[in-house]
Coordinates of C-alpha atoms in Angstrom, one line a residue:
M1 CA -6.0 -35.3 7.2
A2 CA -4.4 -32.0 6.0
E3 CA -4.9 -29.0 8.1
F4 CA -7.7 -26.7 6.7
S5 CA -6.7 -23.2 5.6
W6 CA -8.8 -20.5 4.0
L7 CA -5.7 -19.6 2.0
D8 CA -5.9 -23.0 0.4
V9 CA -9.5 -22.5 -0.4
F10 CA -8.8 -19.2 -2.2
A11 CA -5.8 -20.7 -4.0
S12 CA -8.1 -23.5 -5.3
H13 CA -10.4 -21.0 -7.0
D14 CA -9.8 -18.9 -10.1
K15 CA -7.3 -16.2 -8.8
D16 CA -9.2 -13.5 -10.6
A17 CA -12.7 -14.6 -9.4
P18 CA -14.4 -11.7 -7.7
L19 CA -15.6 -13.5 -4.5
L20 CA -16.6 -10.6 -2.3
D21 CA -18.5 -7.6 -3.6
S22 CA -19.5 -4.6 -1.5
G23 CA -21.2 -2.8 -4.4
Q24 CA -18.2 -0.4 -4.3
R25 CA -15.4 -2.8 -4.8
R26 CA -15.0 -6.4 -5.8
W27 CA -12.4 -8.5 -4.1
R28 CA -10.7 -11.2 -6.1
A29 CA -9.5 -14.5 -4.6
T30 CA -5.9 -13.5 -4.7
E31 CA -6.6 -10.1 -3.1
I32 CA -8.5 -11.7 -0.3
A33 CA -5.7 -14.2 0.4
D34 CA -3.1 -11.4 0.4
E35 CA -5.2 -9.3 2.9
L36 CA -5.5 -12.4 5.2
R37 CA -1.8 -12.9 5.2
A38 CA -1.2 -9.2 6.0
L39 CA -3.6 -9.4 8.8
Q40 CA -1.8 -12.1 10.7
P41 CA 0.9 -10.1 12.5
R42 CA -1.7 -7.5 13.6
L43 CA -3.6 -10.3 15.3
A44 CA -0.6 -11.9 17.0
A45 CA -1.1 -10.3 20.4
S46 CA -4.9 -10.8 20.4
K47 CA -6.8 -13.7 22.1
V48 CA -10.5 -12.9 21.5
V49 CA -11.3 -10.6 18.6
A50 CA -14.8 -9.0 18.6
V51 CA -16.2 -7.6 15.4
L52 CA -19.0 -5.0 15.5
A53 CA -19.6 -3.7 12.0
D54 CA -22.0 -3.4 9.1
N55 CA -22.1 -6.0 6.4
G56 CA -19.2 -5.8 4.0
P57 CA -16.0 -7.5 2.8
A58 CA -14.0 -6.2 5.8
W59 CA -16.3 -8.1 8.2
V60 CA -15.8 -11.4 6.3
M61 CA -12.0 -10.9 6.1
A62 CA -11.8 -10.2 9.8
D63 CA -13.7 -13.4 10.4
L64 CA -11.5 -15.5 8.2
G65 CA -8.3 -13.8 9.3
T66 CA -9.1 -14.4 12.9
Q67 CA -9.7 -18.1 12.2
L68 CA -6.5 -18.3 10.1
A69 CA -4.5 -16.8 13.1
G70 CA -5.9 -19.4 15.5
K71 CA -7.7 -16.7 17.5
V72 CA -11.3 -16.6 18.8
H73 CA -13.8 -14.6 16.9
L74 CA -16.7 -12.9 18.8
P75 CA -19.3 -11.6 16.3
L76 CA -21.4 -8.7 17.8
P77 CA -24.7 -8.0 16.1
A78 CA -25.4 -4.3 15.8
F79 CA -28.9 -4.8 17.2
F80 CA -27.4 -5.7 20.6
T81 CA -28.3 -3.3 23.4
P82 CA -25.5 -1.6 25.3
A83 CA -26.1 -4.0 28.1
Q84 CA -25.8 -7.0 25.8
L85 CA -22.6 -5.6 24.2
R86 CA -21.1 -5.0 27.6
H87 CA -22.0 -8.5 28.8
A88 CA -20.5 -10.2 25.7
L89 CA -17.3 -8.3 25.8
E90 CA -16.8 -8.7 29.6
H91 CA -17.9 -12.3 29.8
S92 CA -15.7 -13.4 26.9
A93 CA -12.7 -11.2 28.0
A94 CA -12.4 -9.8 24.5
D95 CA -9.2 -7.9 24.1
T96 CA -9.6 -6.6 20.6
V97 CA -12.5 -4.9 18.7
L98 CA -12.7 -4.2 15.0
T99 CA -15.6 -1.8 14.5
D100 CA -17.2 0.9 12.4
M101 CA -19.1 2.1 15.5
P102 CA -16.2 3.1 17.9
E103 CA -18.5 5.4 19.8
R104 CA -20.6 2.5 20.9
I105 CA -17.6 0.7 22.3
G106 CA -16.2 3.8 23.9
A107 CA -19.5 4.5 25.6
L108 CA -19.2 1.1 27.4
D109 CA -16.1 2.4 29.3
L110 CA -14.4 -1.0 29.2
G111 CA -10.9 0.3 28.7
F112 CA -10.6 -0.1 24.9
C113 CA -8.2 2.3 23.2
H114 CA -8.1 3.2 19.5
T115 CA -4.8 1.8 18.1
G116 CA -5.3 2.2 14.3
R117 CA -7.5 1.6 11.3
W118 CA -7.9 -1.4 9.0
Q119 CA -10.2 -1.6 5.9
G120 CA -12.4 1.2 7.2
L121 CA -12.7 -0.3 10.6
Y122 CA -11.3 1.1 13.9
W123 CA -8.9 -1.2 15.7
M124 CA -9.4 -1.1 19.4
R125 CA -7.4 -2.9 22.1
R126 CA -7.3 -3.4 25.9
I127 CA -5.3 -5.5 28.3
V128 CA -7.6 -7.9 30.2
P129 CA -7.1 -11.3 31.9
A130 CA -8.3 -14.2 29.8
V131 CA -11.3 -16.4 30.8
S132 CA -11.5 -20.1 30.6
L133 CA -12.7 -21.3 27.2
P134 CA -13.1 -24.9 26.0
E135 CA -10.1 -26.1 24.0
G136 CA -10.5 -25.6 20.3
T137 CA -12.9 -22.6 20.6
A138 CA -12.9 -20.7 17.3
K139 CA -16.0 -18.6 17.6
I140 CA -18.2 -17.5 20.5
S141 CA -21.8 -16.7 19.6
Y142 CA -24.1 -14.8 21.9
T143 CA -27.7 -14.8 20.8
S144 CA -30.1 -12.2 22.0
G145 CA -32.1 -15.1 23.4
S146 CA -34.7 -14.9 26.1
T147 CA -32.6 -13.1 28.8
G148 CA -30.6 -9.9 28.9
A149 CA -27.4 -11.8 29.6
P150 CA -27.3 -14.9 27.4
K151 CA -24.7 -17.6 27.5
G152 CA -21.7 -17.5 25.2
V153 CA -21.8 -20.6 23.0
C154 CA -18.3 -21.8 22.2
L155 CA -18.0 -23.4 18.7
S156 CA -15.2 -25.3 17.0
R157 CA -13.7 -24.5 13.7
E158 CA -14.2 -28.1 12.5
G159 CA -17.9 -28.1 13.5
L160 CA -18.6 -24.8 11.7
L161 CA -16.8 -26.0 8.6
D162 CA -18.9 -29.1 8.8
T163 CA -22.0 -26.9 8.6
A164 CA -20.8 -24.7 5.8
G165 CA -19.6 -27.7 3.8
A166 CA -22.9 -29.6 4.3
V167 CA -25.0 -26.6 3.2
G168 CA -22.8 -26.3 0.1
E169 CA -23.1 -30.0 -0.6
A170 CA -26.8 -30.1 -0.2
T171 CA -27.3 -27.1 -2.6
A172 CA -24.7 -28.1 -5.1
A173 CA -27.2 -29.4 -7.6
L174 CA -28.9 -26.0 -7.7
A175 CA -25.8 -24.4 -9.4
L176 CA -26.0 -21.3 -7.3
Q177 CA -23.9 -18.5 -8.8
C178 CA -24.3 -15.5 -6.5
H179 CA -25.3 -15.3 -2.8
L180 CA -26.7 -12.1 -1.3
A181 CA -26.0 -11.7 2.4
A182 CA -29.3 -10.2 3.4
L183 CA -29.1 -10.9 7.1
P184 CA -26.6 -9.3 9.5
L185 CA -23.2 -11.1 9.4
G186 CA -23.2 -11.1 13.2
L187 CA -25.8 -13.9 12.9
L188 CA -24.4 -17.4 12.7
L189 CA -27.0 -18.3 10.2
E190 CA -25.6 -15.8 7.6
N191 CA -21.9 -15.9 8.3
V192 CA -21.6 -19.8 8.3
A193 CA -24.6 -21.1 6.3
G194 CA -24.5 -18.2 3.9
V195 CA -21.0 -16.7 3.4
H196 CA -18.8 -19.6 4.4
A197 CA -20.9 -22.2 2.5
A198 CA -20.6 -20.0 -0.7
L199 CA -16.9 -19.3 -0.4
L200 CA -16.0 -22.9 0.0
R201 CA -17.6 -23.6 -3.4
G202 CA -16.2 -20.5 -5.0
I203 CA -19.6 -18.7 -5.2
P204 CA -19.4 -14.9 -5.2
V205 CA -21.0 -13.2 -2.2
H206 CA -22.7 -9.8 -2.5
L207 CA -22.2 -7.8 0.7
P208 CA -24.0 -4.4 0.6
P209 CA -24.6 -2.4 3.8
L210 CA -27.7 -3.5 5.6
G211 CA -29.3 -0.1 5.3
T212 CA -29.3 -0.4 1.5
M213 CA -31.3 -3.6 1.8
G214 CA -34.1 -2.1 3.9
W215 CA -32.9 -2.6 7.4
Q216 CA -34.1 0.4 9.4
G217 CA -33.4 -0.5 13.0
G218 CA -36.3 0.1 15.2
A219 CA -38.2 1.8 12.4
G220 CA -38.8 -1.6 10.7
F221 CA -37.9 -3.0 7.3
D222 CA -38.4 -1.7 3.8
P223 CA -39.1 -4.6 1.4
A224 CA -38.8 -2.3 -1.6
R225 CA -35.1 -1.9 -1.0
L226 CA -34.5 -5.6 -0.6
D227 CA -36.4 -6.3 -3.8
A228 CA -34.3 -3.7 -5.6
V229 CA -31.0 -5.1 -4.3
V230 CA -32.0 -8.7 -5.2
R231 CA -32.7 -7.6 -8.8
E232 CA -29.7 -5.3 -9.2
S233 CA -27.2 -7.8 -7.7
G234 CA -28.4 -10.8 -9.8
A235 CA -28.6 -12.8 -6.6
V236 CA -29.4 -16.4 -7.0
S237 CA -29.6 -17.3 -3.3
L238 CA -30.2 -15.7 0.0
I239 CA -31.3 -16.5 3.6
L240 CA -34.2 -14.8 5.3
V241 CA -36.0 -15.0 8.6
P242 CA -39.8 -15.5 8.4
E243 CA -40.7 -11.9 9.1
L244 CA -38.6 -10.6 6.2
L245 CA -40.0 -13.2 3.8
K246 CA -43.5 -12.2 4.8
V247 CA -43.2 -8.5 4.4
W248 CA -41.4 -9.0 1.0
S249 CA -44.0 -11.4 -0.2
L250 CA -46.9 -9.1 0.8
W251 CA -45.1 -6.1 -0.8
L252 CA -44.9 -8.0 -4.1
A253 CA -48.5 -9.3 -3.9
A254 CA -49.8 -5.8 -3.2
R255 CA -48.2 -4.6 -6.4
G256 CA -48.9 -7.6 -8.5
L257 CA -45.2 -8.2 -9.0
M258 CA -43.1 -11.4 -9.2
A259 CA -39.6 -11.7 -7.6
S260 CA -36.4 -11.7 -9.7
E261 CA -36.4 -14.6 -12.2
R262 CA -32.7 -15.3 -11.3
L263 CA -33.6 -16.5 -7.8
R264 CA -33.2 -20.2 -7.3
F265 CA -33.1 -20.8 -3.6
V266 CA -34.2 -18.8 -0.6
A267 CA -33.6 -20.5 2.7
V268 CA -35.8 -19.5 5.6
G269 CA -34.9 -20.1 9.2
G270 CA -34.6 -18.6 12.7
A271 CA -38.2 -19.4 13.6
R272 CA -41.0 -21.7 12.6
V273 CA -42.4 -20.9 9.2
A274 CA -46.1 -21.1 8.6
P275 CA -47.0 -23.3 5.5
G276 CA -49.3 -20.5 4.3
L277 CA -46.3 -18.1 4.2
L278 CA -44.3 -20.5 2.0
E279 CA -47.3 -20.7 -0.3
L280 CA -47.6 -16.9 -0.5
A281 CA -43.9 -16.5 -1.2
R282 CA -43.8 -19.1 -3.9
A283 CA -46.9 -17.6 -5.5
R284 CA -44.8 -14.4 -6.0
G285 CA -41.9 -16.3 -7.5
I286 CA -39.7 -16.6 -4.3
P287 CA -38.3 -20.1 -4.1
A288 CA -38.6 -20.3 -0.3
Y289 CA -37.6 -23.5 1.6
Q290 CA -37.7 -23.9 5.4
G291 CA -34.7 -25.1 7.4
Y292 CA -33.9 -25.7 11.0
G293 CA -31.0 -25.2 13.3
F294 CA -29.7 -23.4 16.4
T295 CA -26.5 -22.0 17.7
E296 CA -25.1 -25.0 19.7
A297 CA -25.5 -27.1 16.6
G298 CA -23.4 -24.7 14.6
S299 CA -26.4 -23.3 12.7
V300 CA -28.3 -25.3 10.1
V301 CA -29.0 -29.0 10.8
S302 CA -31.9 -29.8 8.4
L303 CA -33.2 -28.2 5.2
N304 CA -35.9 -28.6 2.6
L305 CA -34.7 -28.5 -1.0
P306 CA -36.4 -28.5 -4.4
G307 CA -37.6 -32.0 -5.1
D308 CA -37.3 -33.0 -1.4
D309 CA -39.8 -30.6 0.2
G310 CA -42.6 -30.7 2.7
E311 CA -44.4 -28.7 5.4
D312 CA -41.7 -29.5 7.8
A313 CA -38.1 -28.6 8.8
G314 CA -36.6 -30.8 6.1
S315 CA -34.0 -33.6 5.9
P316 CA -31.0 -33.7 8.2
L317 CA -27.8 -32.4 6.5
P318 CA -25.0 -35.0 6.1
H319 CA -22.8 -33.6 8.9
V320 CA -25.4 -34.3 11.7
R321 CA -27.5 -37.1 13.1
L322 CA -30.9 -36.4 14.5
S323 CA -32.7 -38.4 17.1
V324 CA -35.8 -37.9 19.3
R325 CA -35.7 -38.7 23.0
E326 CA -39.0 -38.4 24.9
G327 CA -40.3 -36.1 22.2
E328 CA -37.3 -33.8 22.2
V329 CA -35.0 -33.3 19.2
V330 CA -31.4 -34.3 19.9
V331 CA -28.6 -33.2 17.5
H332 CA -25.4 -35.2 17.2
A333 CA -22.6 -32.9 15.7
R334 CA -19.2 -31.6 16.6
A335 CA -19.7 -27.8 16.7
F336 CA -20.6 -27.3 20.3
L337 CA -17.8 -27.3 22.8
G338 CA -19.5 -25.7 25.8
Y339 CA -20.2 -22.3 27.3
V340 CA -17.9 -19.4 28.2
G341 CA -16.8 -19.9 31.8
G342 CA -19.3 -22.7 32.2
V343 CA -20.4 -26.2 31.2
R344 CA -18.1 -28.1 28.8
A345 CA -19.6 -30.4 26.2
T346 CA -19.0 -34.1 27.2
S347 CA -20.3 -35.7 24.0
G348 CA -21.4 -34.8 20.5
A349 CA -25.1 -34.9 21.5
F350 CA -27.1 -31.8 22.4
S351 CA -30.7 -31.7 23.5
S352 CA -32.3 -28.9 21.6
G353 CA -35.3 -28.1 23.8
D354 CA -37.4 -28.4 20.6
L355 CA -40.2 -31.0 20.5
G356 CA -40.4 -32.9 17.3
H357 CA -40.6 -36.1 15.4
L358 CA -39.1 -37.7 12.3
D359 CA -41.5 -39.0 9.6
E360 CA -41.1 -42.0 7.3
R361 CA -39.0 -40.0 4.8
G362 CA -36.6 -38.9 7.6
H363 CA -37.9 -35.3 7.5
L364 CA -38.0 -33.4 10.8
H365 CA -41.3 -32.0 12.1
L366 CA -41.2 -29.5 14.9
D367 CA -44.0 -29.5 17.5
G368 CA -43.0 -26.5 19.7
R369 CA -40.6 -25.8 22.5
R370 CA -40.5 -28.0 25.6
G371 CA -40.4 -24.9 27.9
N372 CA -43.2 -23.2 25.9
R373 CA -45.8 -25.9 26.2
L374 CA -48.9 -24.7 27.8
I375 CA -51.0 -26.7 30.2
T376 CA -54.5 -25.3 30.6
S377 CA -56.4 -25.5 33.9
Y378 CA -58.3 -28.4 32.3
G379 CA -55.0 -30.3 32.0
R380 CA -54.8 -30.1 28.2
N381 CA -51.3 -29.7 26.7
V382 CA -51.0 -27.2 23.9
S383 CA -48.0 -26.0 21.9
P384 CA -48.4 -22.3 21.4
E385 CA -46.3 -22.4 18.2
W386 CA -49.0 -24.6 16.6
V387 CA -51.7 -22.0 17.1
E388 CA -49.4 -19.1 16.3
S389 CA -48.4 -20.6 13.0
L390 CA -52.0 -20.6 11.9
L391 CA -52.4 -17.0 12.9
L392 CA -49.2 -15.9 11.2
A393 CA -50.3 -17.6 8.0
D394 CA -52.7 -14.7 7.5
A395 CA -51.4 -11.5 5.8
G396 CA -53.1 -9.4 8.4
V397 CA -50.9 -10.7 11.3
A398 CA -47.3 -9.6 11.6
Q399 CA -46.6 -11.2 15.0
A400 CA -48.5 -13.3 17.5
V401 CA -47.9 -14.8 20.9
V402 CA -50.4 -17.3 22.4
V403 CA -50.7 -17.6 26.2
G404 CA -52.9 -19.6 28.6
D405 CA -50.7 -21.7 30.9
G406 CA -52.8 -22.5 34.0
R407 CA -55.8 -20.7 32.4
P408 CA -59.1 -22.4 31.3
Q409 CA -58.7 -21.0 27.7
L410 CA -56.1 -19.7 25.4
A411 CA -55.6 -16.0 24.5
A412 CA -53.5 -14.3 21.8
L413 CA -51.5 -11.1 21.6
I414 CA -51.6 -10.0 18.0
V415 CA -49.6 -7.4 16.2
P416 CA -51.5 -6.5 13.0
S417 CA -49.6 -6.0 9.8
P418 CA -49.2 -2.4 8.6
G419 CA -52.4 -1.3 6.9
A420 CA -54.4 -4.3 8.1
D421 CA -58.0 -3.8 9.1
P422 CA -58.3 -4.4 12.9
A423 CA -62.0 -5.4 12.4
A424 CA -60.8 -8.3 10.2
L425 CA -59.0 -9.9 13.2
A426 CA -62.2 -11.2 14.7
A427 CA -63.0 -13.0 11.5
L428 CA -59.5 -14.4 11.3
I429 CA -59.7 -15.8 14.9
D430 CA -63.0 -17.5 13.9
R431 CA -61.3 -19.1 10.8
V432 CA -58.3 -20.3 12.8
N433 CA -60.5 -21.7 15.6
A434 CA -62.5 -23.7 13.0
A435 CA -59.3 -25.7 12.2
L436 CA -58.5 -26.3 15.9
P437 CA -59.8 -28.7 18.5
D438 CA -61.9 -27.0 21.2
Y439 CA -59.1 -27.0 23.8
A440 CA -56.7 -25.2 21.5
R441 CA -59.0 -22.5 20.3
V442 CA -58.2 -18.8 20.9
R443 CA -61.0 -17.5 23.2
H444 CA -59.6 -14.0 23.9
W445 CA -57.3 -11.8 21.9
L446 CA -55.8 -8.3 21.9
A447 CA -54.2 -6.2 19.3
V448 CA -50.9 -4.8 20.6
Q449 CA -47.9 -2.8 19.4
P450 CA -45.0 -4.5 17.6
F451 CA -42.5 -6.7 19.4
T452 CA -39.1 -5.3 18.5
V453 CA -35.4 -5.4 19.5
D454 CA -35.7 -1.8 20.6
N455 CA -38.4 -2.5 23.1
G456 CA -36.8 -5.7 24.2
L457 CA -39.7 -7.9 23.1
A458 CA -38.0 -9.6 20.1
T459 CA -34.7 -11.1 19.2
G460 CA -32.6 -9.8 16.3
N461 CA -34.2 -12.1 13.8
G462 CA -37.7 -10.9 14.7
R463 CA -38.8 -13.8 16.9
P464 CA -40.8 -12.6 19.9
V465 CA -39.2 -13.2 23.3
R466 CA -42.1 -15.0 24.8
T467 CA -41.3 -14.5 28.5
R468 CA -40.7 -10.8 28.1
V469 CA -43.9 -10.3 25.9
I470 CA -46.0 -12.0 28.5
E471 CA -44.4 -10.1 31.4
H472 CA -44.8 -6.8 29.5
H473 CA -48.5 -7.4 28.8
S474 CA -49.3 -9.2 32.0
M475 CA -51.9 -6.6 33.2
Q476 CA -53.6 -6.7 29.8
I477 CA -53.7 -10.5 29.8
D478 CA -55.1 -10.5 33.3
A479 CA -57.8 -8.1 32.2
L480 CA -58.7 -10.3 29.3
Y481 CA -59.3 -13.2 31.5
A482 CA -61.0 -11.1 34.2
A483 CA -63.5 -9.8 31.7
S484 CA -64.2 -13.4 30.6
S485 CA -64.6 -14.5 34.2
N486 CA -67.1 -11.6 34.9
E487 CA -69.0 -12.5 31.8
T488 CA -69.2 -16.2 32.8
N489 CA -70.3 -15.2 36.3
A490 CA -73.0 -13.0 34.9
N491 CA -74.2 -15.8 32.7
D492 CA -74.2 -18.2 35.6
K493 CA -76.3 -15.7 37.6
E494 CA -78.9 -15.5 34.8
A495 CA -79.0 -19.3 34.6
N496 CA -79.5 -19.5 38.3
D497 CA -82.4 -17.0 38.1
V498 CA -84.0 -19.2 35.5
F499 CA -83.2 -22.5 37.1
P500 CA -83.2 -21.9 40.9

């Protein structure tokens, strides 16, 4: 089999095709190829190249150029805390950084020196001993995860290309003509399943800065900006996390608007998607379809598509094989090579930690996380994601975490949507409970402040970090159950007074 090269990919497309568009400049296929060639000598002395930058053509070309040079790419999401940035750079022994935030790198005091500029990015270098990486590592992905110092997942070039090619193949019949990179490129979901998949098929990618699309850091997200960019760019496809889909859909609904008629496919991943959210989005003209994947699998492994859709995580893509062992989803693929300085992969099978099952159509259904399963003091097993999905289906709920391990009943920490009536939450709890068996009903609940990256209670894609949320609210949770216990004891005393 011939050696893969992005130069060959661009040579196979129309040389004048504008494949990367920042909103300020359009990069044609030949211009991208020329820039990748010019980048090679500058990367010759590097081993691990970190990129910390806003979305734009420079980010993509740094990614492709690093791969072309046979170096290791370390994407650094801008939402990482200083501690997470430090950990990723030290743990991976990154010796080169390309960034539009040099002050953040300098503040870490890791010995990086400014050595030049390239395409608006600062080029920073240091001399540092290399760490042991699995042979064939092309990209290291550190997710914000559930701890402050997550593992660095080592991924192969072949496995990542498998993912991008499979996504492109699965969506080929949709005749997608322009992809909008709406998520940070530092997320594997966007840079592989979004950008790489589009470029392999010669589909132009629109890459505006994140701020123009409504990203406001800890201040939240402005759906009006996203909607405007979708319309102005003529985007046909994009990828969203559930929270962004929800705020956009609610914004459209509140104004009686429909989404851009050009949209044909909006993939939603990063966390479980409530069926009610997909219904809400589609009612506003957003063709939203749920997918499933994770870092070790090289991003997406299953996807719903028009004509092959359901209230599930979709059909496995052609580059993977899914199986279920003792209720846990196992993915067979070739992306995962091991962890930085740690365990090496010994086979192509990876146990996801997700509980699930395959139906008669071969679609994957997710039943929660193995480590998240709650066991009440009555011995009943409950997946919190099941209950949370019902809560999140309501427009009044922005985020929810269900707790109750070792407790007699379940409780919920609820973040109300902006403008939602707190008094309506009680009625919502009653409606949700009516659809649940007795042991899975929410008996206690509390409205709390949002879980965000800034307060350490959410990952970059908006998913609550369950362990941190529970720890942060531990006193309030204890108070909820204590109040219930006092009420029960009072009722027991009254009963004893009546029935001595």
